[in-house]
mmCIF file of C-alpha atoms in Angstrom:
data_model
loop_
_atom_site.group_PDB
_atom_site.id
_atom_site.type_symbol
_atom_site.label_atom_id
_atom_site.label_comp_id
_atom_site.label_asym_id
_atom_site.label_seq_id
_atom_site.Cartn_x
_atom_site.Cartn_y
_atom_site.Cartn_z
ATOM 1 C CA UNK A 1 -0.077 -0.199 -0.121
ATOM 2 C CA UNK A 2 1.472 3.308 -1.039
ATOM 3 C CA UNK A 3 2.288 5.725 1.417
ATOM 4 C CA UNK A 4 2.144 9.571 1.356
ATOM 5 C CA UNK A 5 6.048 9.584 1.631
ATOM 6 C CA UNK A 6 5.998 7.945 -1.882
ATOM 7 C CA UNK A 7 3.750 10.123 -3.284
ATOM 8 C CA UNK A 8 5.943 12.697 -2.218
ATOM 9 C CA UNK A 9 8.891 11.140 -4.005
ATOM 10 C CA UNK A 10 7.399 10.246 -7.183
ATOM 11 C CA UNK A 11 5.554 13.802 -7.788
ATOM 12 C CA UNK A 12 8.981 15.286 -6.552
ATOM 13 C CA UNK A 13 7.762 17.235 -3.621
ATOM 14 C CA UNK A 14 8.067 17.099 -0.056
ATOM 15 C CA UNK A 15 5.123 15.456 2.208
ATOM 16 C CA UNK A 16 3.902 19.002 3.582
ATOM 17 C CA UNK A 17 3.170 19.583 -0.066
ATOM 18 C CA UNK A 18 1.271 16.201 -0.699
ATOM 19 C CA UNK A 19 -0.233 16.740 2.711
ATOM 20 C CA UNK A 20 -1.547 20.776 1.818
ATOM 21 C CA UNK A 21 -2.949 19.169 -1.638
ATOM 22 C CA UNK A 22 -4.965 16.559 -0.147
ATOM 23 C CA UNK A 23 -6.063 18.902 2.949
ATOM 24 C CA UNK A 24 -6.515 21.940 0.414
ATOM 25 C CA UNK A 25 -4.679 23.930 3.349
ATOM 26 C CA UNK A 26 -2.163 26.382 1.990
ATOM 27 C CA UNK A 27 -1.232 27.799 -1.392
ATOM 28 C CA UNK A 28 0.189 25.319 -3.819
ATOM 29 C CA UNK A 29 0.936 26.297 -7.416
ATOM 30 C CA UNK A 30 -1.243 24.640 -10.061
ATOM 31 C CA UNK A 31 1.602 22.667 -11.804
ATOM 32 C CA UNK A 32 2.739 21.222 -8.685
ATOM 33 C CA UNK A 33 -1.049 19.998 -7.863
ATOM 34 C CA UNK A 34 -1.121 18.329 -10.909
ATOM 35 C CA UNK A 35 2.127 16.932 -10.193
ATOM 36 C CA UNK A 36 0.780 15.081 -7.083
ATOM 37 C CA UNK A 37 -2.450 14.481 -8.303
ATOM 38 C CA UNK A 38 -0.787 12.265 -10.545
ATOM 39 C CA UNK A 39 1.172 10.768 -8.378
ATOM 40 C CA UNK A 40 -1.557 9.862 -6.393
ATOM 41 C CA UNK A 41 -3.839 8.522 -9.429
ATOM 42 C CA UNK A 42 -0.750 6.498 -10.257
ATOM 43 C CA UNK A 43 -0.196 4.866 -7.118
ATOM 44 C CA UNK A 44 -3.699 4.391 -5.777
ATOM 45 C CA UNK A 45 -2.943 6.371 -2.727
ATOM 46 C CA UNK A 46 -5.728 6.255 -0.023
ATOM 47 C CA UNK A 47 -5.431 8.829 2.427
ATOM 48 C CA UNK A 48 -5.177 7.565 6.227
ATOM 49 C CA UNK A 49 -8.554 8.599 7.430
ATOM 50 C CA UNK A 50 -7.648 8.525 10.872
ATOM 51 C CA UNK A 51 -4.842 10.844 10.456
ATOM 52 C CA UNK A 52 -6.874 13.231 8.434
ATOM 53 C CA UNK A 53 -9.316 13.419 11.084
ATOM 54 C CA UNK A 54 -6.876 14.018 13.941
ATOM 55 C CA UNK A 55 -5.324 16.838 11.790
ATOM 56 C CA UNK A 56 -8.640 18.681 10.650
ATOM 57 C CA UNK A 57 -10.574 17.753 13.723
ATOM 58 C CA UNK A 58 -13.475 16.674 11.527
ATOM 59 C CA UNK A 59 -14.492 13.446 9.735
ATOM 60 C CA UNK A 60 -17.435 13.435 7.848
ATOM 61 C CA UNK A 61 -19.092 11.799 10.675
ATOM 62 C CA UNK A 62 -22.435 12.202 12.600
ATOM 63 C CA UNK A 63 -23.582 10.661 15.859
ATOM 64 C CA UNK A 64 -27.033 8.998 16.501
ATOM 65 C CA UNK A 65 -28.030 8.213 19.950
ATOM 66 C CA UNK A 66 -31.413 6.262 20.239
ATOM 67 C CA UNK A 67 -33.115 4.853 23.439
ATOM 68 C CA UNK A 68 -34.168 1.644 22.554
ATOM 69 C CA UNK A 69 -33.181 0.348 18.486
ATOM 70 C CA UNK A 70 -35.873 -2.546 19.563
ATOM 71 C CA UNK A 71 -38.965 -0.656 19.582
ATOM 72 C CA UNK A 72 -40.057 -0.640 15.702
ATOM 73 C CA UNK A 73 -40.308 3.395 15.666
ATOM 74 C CA UNK A 74 -36.592 4.279 15.484
ATOM 75 C CA UNK A 75 -35.013 1.898 12.986
ATOM 76 C CA UNK A 76 -37.322 3.795 10.119
ATOM 77 C CA UNK A 77 -36.195 7.138 11.729
ATOM 78 C CA UNK A 78 -32.421 5.866 11.414
ATOM 79 C CA UNK A 79 -33.219 4.928 8.294
ATOM 80 C CA UNK A 80 -34.123 8.362 6.968
ATOM 81 C CA UNK A 81 -31.553 10.059 8.719
ATOM 82 C CA UNK A 82 -29.042 7.416 6.617
ATOM 83 C CA UNK A 83 -30.336 7.982 3.729
ATOM 84 C CA UNK A 84 -30.115 11.907 3.807
ATOM 85 C CA UNK A 85 -26.295 11.768 5.555
ATOM 86 C CA UNK A 86 -25.231 9.493 2.362
ATOM 87 C CA UNK A 87 -26.529 12.505 -0.124
ATOM 88 C CA UNK A 88 -24.137 14.880 1.807
ATOM 89 C CA UNK A 89 -21.135 12.321 1.993
ATOM 90 C CA UNK A 90 -21.569 11.372 6.234
ATOM 91 C CA UNK A 91 -21.168 8.425 7.917
ATOM 92 C CA UNK A 92 -23.578 7.625 10.807
ATOM 93 C CA UNK A 93 -22.446 6.301 13.901
ATOM 94 C CA UNK A 94 -25.515 4.793 15.557
ATOM 95 C CA UNK A 95 -25.429 4.052 19.778
ATOM 96 C CA UNK A 96 -28.059 2.319 21.360
ATOM 97 C CA UNK A 97 -28.770 3.921 24.927
ATOM 98 C CA UNK A 98 -31.191 1.553 26.131
ATOM 99 C CA UNK A 99 -33.098 4.427 28.331
ATOM 100 C CA UNK A 100 -29.816 4.881 30.402
ATOM 101 C CA UNK A 101 -28.013 8.290 31.092
ATOM 102 C CA UNK A 102 -24.657 6.920 32.259
ATOM 103 C CA UNK A 103 -24.712 4.846 28.999
ATOM 104 C CA UNK A 104 -25.911 7.804 27.016
ATOM 105 C CA UNK A 105 -23.042 10.475 28.741
ATOM 106 C CA UNK A 106 -20.584 7.535 27.821
ATOM 107 C CA UNK A 107 -21.566 7.572 24.242
ATOM 108 C CA UNK A 108 -21.372 11.431 24.187
ATOM 109 C CA UNK A 109 -17.636 11.427 25.465
ATOM 110 C CA UNK A 110 -16.800 8.672 22.610
ATOM 111 C CA UNK A 111 -17.984 10.482 19.841
ATOM 112 C CA UNK A 112 -16.493 13.620 21.036
ATOM 113 C CA UNK A 113 -13.276 12.266 21.355
ATOM 114 C CA UNK A 114 -13.586 10.456 17.755
ATOM 115 C CA UNK A 115 -14.592 14.068 16.385
ATOM 116 C CA UNK A 116 -17.898 13.489 15.477
ATOM 117 C CA UNK A 117 -18.860 16.791 13.117
ATOM 118 C CA UNK A 118 -22.452 16.663 14.704
ATOM 119 C CA UNK A 119 -25.040 14.430 16.827
ATOM 120 C CA UNK A 120 -28.767 13.846 16.569
ATOM 121 C CA UNK A 121 -30.382 13.203 19.955
ATOM 122 C CA UNK A 122 -33.799 11.023 20.244
ATOM 123 C CA UNK A 123 -33.123 10.513 24.037
ATOM 124 C CA UNK A 124 -33.649 13.431 27.051
ATOM 125 C CA UNK A 125 -31.737 11.670 29.809
ATOM 126 C CA UNK A 126 -29.307 13.942 30.318
ATOM 127 C CA UNK A 127 -29.414 17.614 31.738
ATOM 128 C CA UNK A 128 -29.285 20.355 28.784
ATOM 129 C CA UNK A 129 -26.209 21.847 30.578
ATOM 130 C CA UNK A 130 -24.391 18.160 29.922
ATOM 131 C CA UNK A 131 -25.599 18.621 26.235
ATOM 132 C CA UNK A 132 -24.600 22.046 26.064
ATOM 133 C CA UNK A 133 -20.514 21.232 26.946
ATOM 134 C CA UNK A 134 -20.340 18.826 24.142
ATOM 135 C CA UNK A 135 -19.855 22.424 21.725
ATOM 136 C CA UNK A 136 -20.965 20.766 18.424
ATOM 137 C CA UNK A 137 -23.686 20.882 16.288
ATOM 138 C CA UNK A 138 -26.739 19.143 17.969
ATOM 139 C CA UNK A 139 -30.493 18.371 16.929
ATOM 140 C CA UNK A 140 -33.440 17.024 18.880
ATOM 141 C CA UNK A 141 -35.480 14.532 17.117
ATOM 142 C CA UNK A 142 -38.640 13.348 18.876
ATOM 143 C CA UNK A 143 -37.804 14.221 22.286
ATOM 144 C CA UNK A 144 -37.257 17.693 23.162
ATOM 145 C CA UNK A 145 -36.708 18.873 26.493
ATOM 146 C CA UNK A 146 -36.550 22.768 25.674
ATOM 147 C CA UNK A 147 -36.066 24.809 22.651
ATOM 148 C CA UNK A 148 -31.894 25.101 23.169
ATOM 149 C CA UNK A 149 -31.399 22.881 20.058
ATOM 150 C CA UNK A 150 -33.068 22.928 16.616
ATOM 151 C CA UNK A 151 -36.071 19.983 16.997
ATOM 152 C CA UNK A 152 -37.938 18.246 14.936
ATOM 153 C CA UNK A 153 -41.285 16.223 16.604
ATOM 154 C CA UNK A 154 -44.767 15.367 15.734
ATOM 155 C CA UNK A 155 -47.818 16.707 17.536
ATOM 156 C CA UNK A 156 -48.126 14.386 19.960
ATOM 157 C CA UNK A 157 -50.767 16.186 22.377
ATOM 158 C CA UNK A 158 -53.131 16.848 19.400
ATOM 159 C CA UNK A 159 -52.702 13.560 18.374
ATOM 160 C CA UNK A 160 -53.526 11.933 21.648
ATOM 161 C CA UNK A 161 -56.572 13.825 21.873
ATOM 162 C CA UNK A 162 -57.346 12.666 18.435
ATOM 163 C CA UNK A 163 -56.979 9.285 19.290
ATOM 164 C CA UNK A 164 -59.416 9.671 22.637
ATOM 165 C CA UNK A 165 -62.160 11.524 20.728
ATOM 166 C CA UNK A 166 -62.086 8.523 17.858
ATOM 167 C CA UNK A 167 -62.744 5.885 20.987
ATOM 168 C CA UNK A 168 -65.645 8.319 22.368
ATOM 169 C CA UNK A 169 -66.790 8.444 18.859
ATOM 170 C CA UNK A 170 -67.478 4.875 18.382
ATOM 171 C CA UNK A 171 -68.966 4.624 21.629
ATOM 172 C CA UNK A 172 -66.466 3.841 24.251
ATOM 173 C CA UNK A 173 -67.081 5.419 27.549
ATOM 174 C CA UNK A 174 -64.509 3.867 29.833
ATOM 175 C CA UNK A 175 -61.382 4.817 27.576
ATOM 176 C CA UNK A 176 -58.217 3.986 29.508
ATOM 177 C CA UNK A 177 -54.482 5.222 28.579
ATOM 178 C CA UNK A 178 -51.326 3.430 28.509
ATOM 179 C CA UNK A 179 -48.707 5.699 29.456
ATOM 180 C CA UNK A 180 -45.339 5.777 28.317
ATOM 181 C CA UNK A 181 -42.470 6.408 30.665
ATOM 182 C CA UNK A 182 -42.600 9.641 32.969
ATOM 183 C CA UNK A 183 -39.566 11.129 32.079
ATOM 184 C CA UNK A 184 -40.243 11.231 28.043
ATOM 185 C CA UNK A 185 -41.459 14.366 26.947
ATOM 186 C CA UNK A 186 -43.418 12.777 24.382
ATOM 187 C CA UNK A 187 -44.918 10.419 26.579
ATOM 188 C CA UNK A 188 -46.143 12.955 28.750
ATOM 189 C CA UNK A 189 -47.217 15.448 26.038
ATOM 190 C CA UNK A 190 -49.561 11.817 24.794
ATOM 191 C CA UNK A 191 -50.932 11.839 28.403
ATOM 192 C CA UNK A 192 -52.006 15.215 28.458
ATOM 193 C CA UNK A 193 -53.908 15.122 25.488
ATOM 194 C CA UNK A 194 -55.676 12.263 26.814
ATOM 195 C CA UNK A 195 -56.559 13.959 30.081
ATOM 196 C CA UNK A 196 -57.534 17.072 28.683
ATOM 197 C CA UNK A 197 -59.889 15.452 26.248
ATOM 198 C CA UNK A 198 -61.223 13.004 28.910
ATOM 199 C CA UNK A 199 -61.972 16.014 30.961
ATOM 200 C CA UNK A 200 -63.580 18.013 27.645
ATOM 201 C CA UNK A 201 -65.839 14.871 27.236
ATOM 202 C CA UNK A 202 -67.011 14.941 31.066
ATOM 203 C CA UNK A 203 -65.078 11.562 30.961
ATOM 204 C CA UNK A 204 -62.150 12.052 33.375
ATOM 205 C CA UNK A 205 -63.732 10.241 36.585
ATOM 206 C CA UNK A 206 -63.738 6.857 34.650
ATOM 207 C CA UNK A 207 -60.248 7.573 33.439
ATOM 208 C CA UNK A 208 -57.650 4.667 33.865
ATOM 209 C CA UNK A 209 -53.625 4.938 33.510
ATOM 210 C CA UNK A 210 -51.969 1.965 32.977
ATOM 211 C CA UNK A 211 -47.958 2.076 33.073
ATOM 212 C CA UNK A 212 -46.457 0.269 30.086
ATOM 213 C CA UNK A 213 -43.263 1.931 29.559
ATOM 214 C CA UNK A 214 -43.176 1.756 25.962
ATOM 215 C CA UNK A 215 -42.601 -1.861 26.361
ATOM 216 C CA UNK A 216 -45.176 -4.649 24.569
ATOM 217 C CA UNK A 217 -44.423 -7.679 27.419
ATOM 218 C CA UNK A 218 -44.940 -4.795 30.279
ATOM 219 C CA UNK A 219 -47.921 -3.540 28.644
ATOM 220 C CA UNK A 220 -49.477 -6.700 28.159
ATOM 221 C CA UNK A 221 -49.048 -7.573 31.918
ATOM 222 C CA UNK A 222 -50.311 -4.255 32.983
ATOM 223 C CA UNK A 223 -53.042 -4.551 31.149
ATOM 224 C CA UNK A 224 -54.071 -8.172 32.217
ATOM 225 C CA UNK A 225 -54.007 -7.001 35.582
ATOM 226 C CA UNK A 226 -55.729 -3.769 35.579
ATOM 227 C CA UNK A 227 -58.545 -5.647 33.585
ATOM 228 C CA UNK A 228 -59.036 -8.145 36.267
ATOM 229 C CA UNK A 229 -60.365 -5.124 38.406
ATOM 230 C CA UNK A 230 -61.546 -2.252 35.884
ATOM 231 C CA UNK A 231 -63.833 -2.401 33.334
ATOM 232 C CA UNK A 232 -62.785 -1.142 30.124
ATOM 233 C CA UNK A 233 -64.249 -0.665 26.668
ATOM 234 C CA UNK A 234 -61.545 1.613 25.041
ATOM 235 C CA UNK A 235 -57.549 1.557 25.230
ATOM 236 C CA UNK A 236 -55.163 4.392 23.884
ATOM 237 C CA UNK A 237 -51.905 3.228 24.011
ATOM 238 C CA UNK A 238 -48.936 5.628 23.924
ATOM 239 C CA UNK A 239 -47.111 3.763 21.226
ATOM 240 C CA UNK A 240 -47.834 0.738 18.817
ATOM 241 C CA UNK A 241 -45.896 -1.689 20.701
ATOM 242 C CA UNK A 242 -47.906 -1.049 23.945
ATOM 243 C CA UNK A 243 -51.134 -1.436 21.630
ATOM 244 C CA UNK A 244 -49.914 -4.786 20.145
ATOM 245 C CA UNK A 245 -49.407 -5.540 24.266
ATOM 246 C CA UNK A 246 -53.093 -4.585 25.092
ATOM 247 C CA UNK A 247 -54.182 -6.409 21.927
ATOM 248 C CA UNK A 248 -52.700 -9.651 23.665
ATOM 249 C CA UNK A 249 -54.091 -9.333 26.919
ATOM 250 C CA UNK A 250 -57.483 -8.632 26.077
ATOM 251 C CA UNK A 251 -57.324 -11.608 23.829
ATOM 252 C CA UNK A 252 -56.139 -13.482 26.531
ATOM 253 C CA UNK A 253 -59.085 -12.255 28.622
ATOM 254 C CA UNK A 254 -61.634 -13.771 26.032
ATOM 255 C CA UNK A 255 -62.563 -10.482 25.081
ATOM 256 C CA UNK A 256 -63.300 -9.552 21.537
ATOM 257 C CA UNK A 257 -61.780 -6.582 19.633
ATOM 258 C CA UNK A 258 -63.336 -4.123 18.878
ATOM 259 C CA UNK A 259 -66.867 -5.504 20.387
ATOM 260 C CA UNK A 260 -65.556 -5.702 23.666
ATOM 261 C CA UNK A 261 -62.580 -3.416 23.885
ATOM 262 C CA UNK A 262 -61.433 -1.122 21.165
ATOM 263 C CA UNK A 263 -57.925 -0.200 21.032
ATOM 264 C CA UNK A 264 -55.778 2.713 19.191
ATOM 265 C CA UNK A 265 -51.910 2.820 19.120
ATOM 266 C CA UNK A 266 -49.933 6.036 18.496
ATOM 267 C CA UNK A 267 -46.294 5.670 15.795
ATOM 268 C CA UNK A 268 -47.684 3.868 12.667
ATOM 269 C CA UNK A 269 -45.356 1.373 12.243
ATOM 270 C CA UNK A 270 -45.724 -1.276 10.003
ATOM 271 C CA UNK A 271 -46.285 -3.627 12.774
ATOM 272 C CA UNK A 272 -50.011 -2.383 13.464
ATOM 273 C CA UNK A 273 -50.846 -3.825 9.836
ATOM 274 C CA UNK A 274 -49.670 -7.396 10.970
ATOM 275 C CA UNK A 275 -51.983 -7.983 13.726
ATOM 276 C CA UNK A 276 -55.337 -9.844 14.061
ATOM 277 C CA UNK A 277 -57.373 -7.489 13.969
ATOM 278 C CA UNK A 278 -55.282 -4.504 12.512
ATOM 279 C CA UNK A 279 -54.614 -1.879 15.034
ATOM 280 C CA UNK A 280 -55.562 1.311 14.203
ATOM 281 C CA UNK A 281 -53.024 4.069 14.849
ATOM 282 C CA UNK A 282 -52.001 7.625 14.910
ATOM 283 C CA UNK A 283 -49.618 7.869 12.398
ATOM 284 C CA UNK A 284 -46.495 9.840 12.439
ATOM 285 C CA UNK A 285 -44.706 11.034 9.403
ATOM 286 C CA UNK A 286 -41.606 9.257 10.902
ATOM 287 C CA UNK A 287 -39.483 8.922 7.523
ATOM 288 C CA UNK A 288 -39.744 12.685 7.234
ATOM 289 C CA UNK A 289 -39.152 13.636 10.768
ATOM 290 C CA UNK A 290 -35.887 12.076 10.332
ATOM 291 C CA UNK A 291 -34.902 13.377 6.903
ATOM 292 C CA UNK A 292 -35.665 16.792 8.309
ATOM 293 C CA UNK A 293 -33.322 16.594 11.621
ATOM 294 C CA UNK A 294 -30.237 15.234 9.085
ATOM 295 C CA UNK A 295 -30.926 18.179 6.737
ATOM 296 C CA UNK A 296 -30.786 20.295 9.634
ATOM 297 C CA UNK A 297 -27.888 18.934 11.096
ATOM 298 C CA UNK A 298 -25.896 19.530 7.877
ATOM 299 C CA UNK A 299 -26.779 22.650 7.667
ATOM 300 C CA UNK A 300 -25.554 23.437 11.432
ATOM 301 C CA UNK A 301 -22.013 21.742 10.488
ATOM 302 C CA UNK A 302 -21.831 23.727 7.092
ATOM 303 C CA UNK A 303 -22.856 26.868 8.928
ATOM 304 C CA UNK A 304 -25.718 27.637 6.760
ATOM 305 C CA UNK A 305 -28.419 29.493 7.647
ATOM 306 C CA UNK A 306 -31.457 27.840 8.923
ATOM 307 C CA UNK A 307 -34.902 29.511 8.105
ATOM 308 C CA UNK A 308 -36.896 27.250 10.618
ATOM 309 C CA UNK A 309 -35.246 25.442 14.229
ATOM 310 C CA UNK A 310 -38.250 23.931 15.435
ATOM 311 C CA UNK A 311 -40.950 21.749 13.858
ATOM 312 C CA UNK A 312 -43.814 20.245 14.744
ATOM 313 C CA UNK A 313 -45.246 17.854 12.426
ATOM 314 C CA UNK A 314 -49.132 17.037 11.282
ATOM 315 C CA UNK A 315 -50.434 13.295 12.839
ATOM 316 C CA UNK A 316 -52.619 11.451 11.025
ATOM 317 C CA UNK A 317 -55.653 9.108 12.460
ATOM 318 C CA UNK A 318 -55.494 5.696 10.386
ATOM 319 C CA UNK A 319 -58.386 3.813 11.392
ATOM 320 C CA UNK A 320 -58.639 -0.165 10.880
ATOM 321 C CA UNK A 321 -60.168 -3.310 12.432
ATOM 322 C CA UNK A 322 -59.562 -2.450 15.927
ATOM 323 C CA UNK A 323 -61.354 0.486 16.002
ATOM 324 C CA UNK A 324 -63.924 -0.608 13.593
ATOM 325 C CA UNK A 325 -67.513 -1.408 14.993
ATOM 326 C CA UNK A 326 -69.679 -0.355 12.346
ATOM 327 C CA UNK A 327 -72.180 -3.491 11.528
ATOM 328 C CA UNK A 328 -70.751 -5.422 14.622
ATOM 329 C CA UNK A 329 -72.338 -6.488 17.712
#
């Protein structure tokens, strides 16, 4: 494998001159640059990217930290980010924090040591001050804690009200909500939407909150336990994974969906079309969210003007069999 010294020898220049040509840093006359590039091509020389990163303090890589890659919502988000970043010749380093602040902090430290050019965070375990200390471009996706960084989210509050109102519209009056983790911003936004819609419908006294922690199995067990002592005819799950867990629990108890208990989830992941019955959901524009976040980060890294720092994207009700009571009894 050719080295930078081999290139310099063939081109008849110093190693420093080859370095200036490679890094586009400093003056090199046109004729000399042509000789250097011809030598690079002849020797099929590939620059040492680690050395270049150390020299330039930039790497054409970005870090992406997600809280739970096993949640089907996040792979679609990752795919969008990777697609956009590839267009701009950036490589994505994916990190899974498992909703643990110490793991998230460790990843951030390692990514900064590797001179990533920026990060996209879909977690909110750390304090704003800790994130700011990184002193690199940051974009927050799906779970913003405040407006300190550019952010992209879906309209969680409105989506939750829409889901609750839909259950009411098909005749449900004892509507339970399976809530995500209390420390996760979007989980609480969805809870607030459910709460406020239940109050506006005069049903808040009938409300039932079930803790599902955004996990399928945990939601299933919690629903099994809750339905032993509570009468429920509608369930709004804070994400689709928990909706699948609720469906399994209701069916295990011998109840019919949607005739006895109607169920609606939140996210719009493909899994909701693979259940029996298929699950209604509040669909987020997942791919669009990831793509916008990636473009925002590229603009931040390259110092471009950003027309809009914060995005709140609309959501859509998708009605499927799990809430379709028409013609059923």
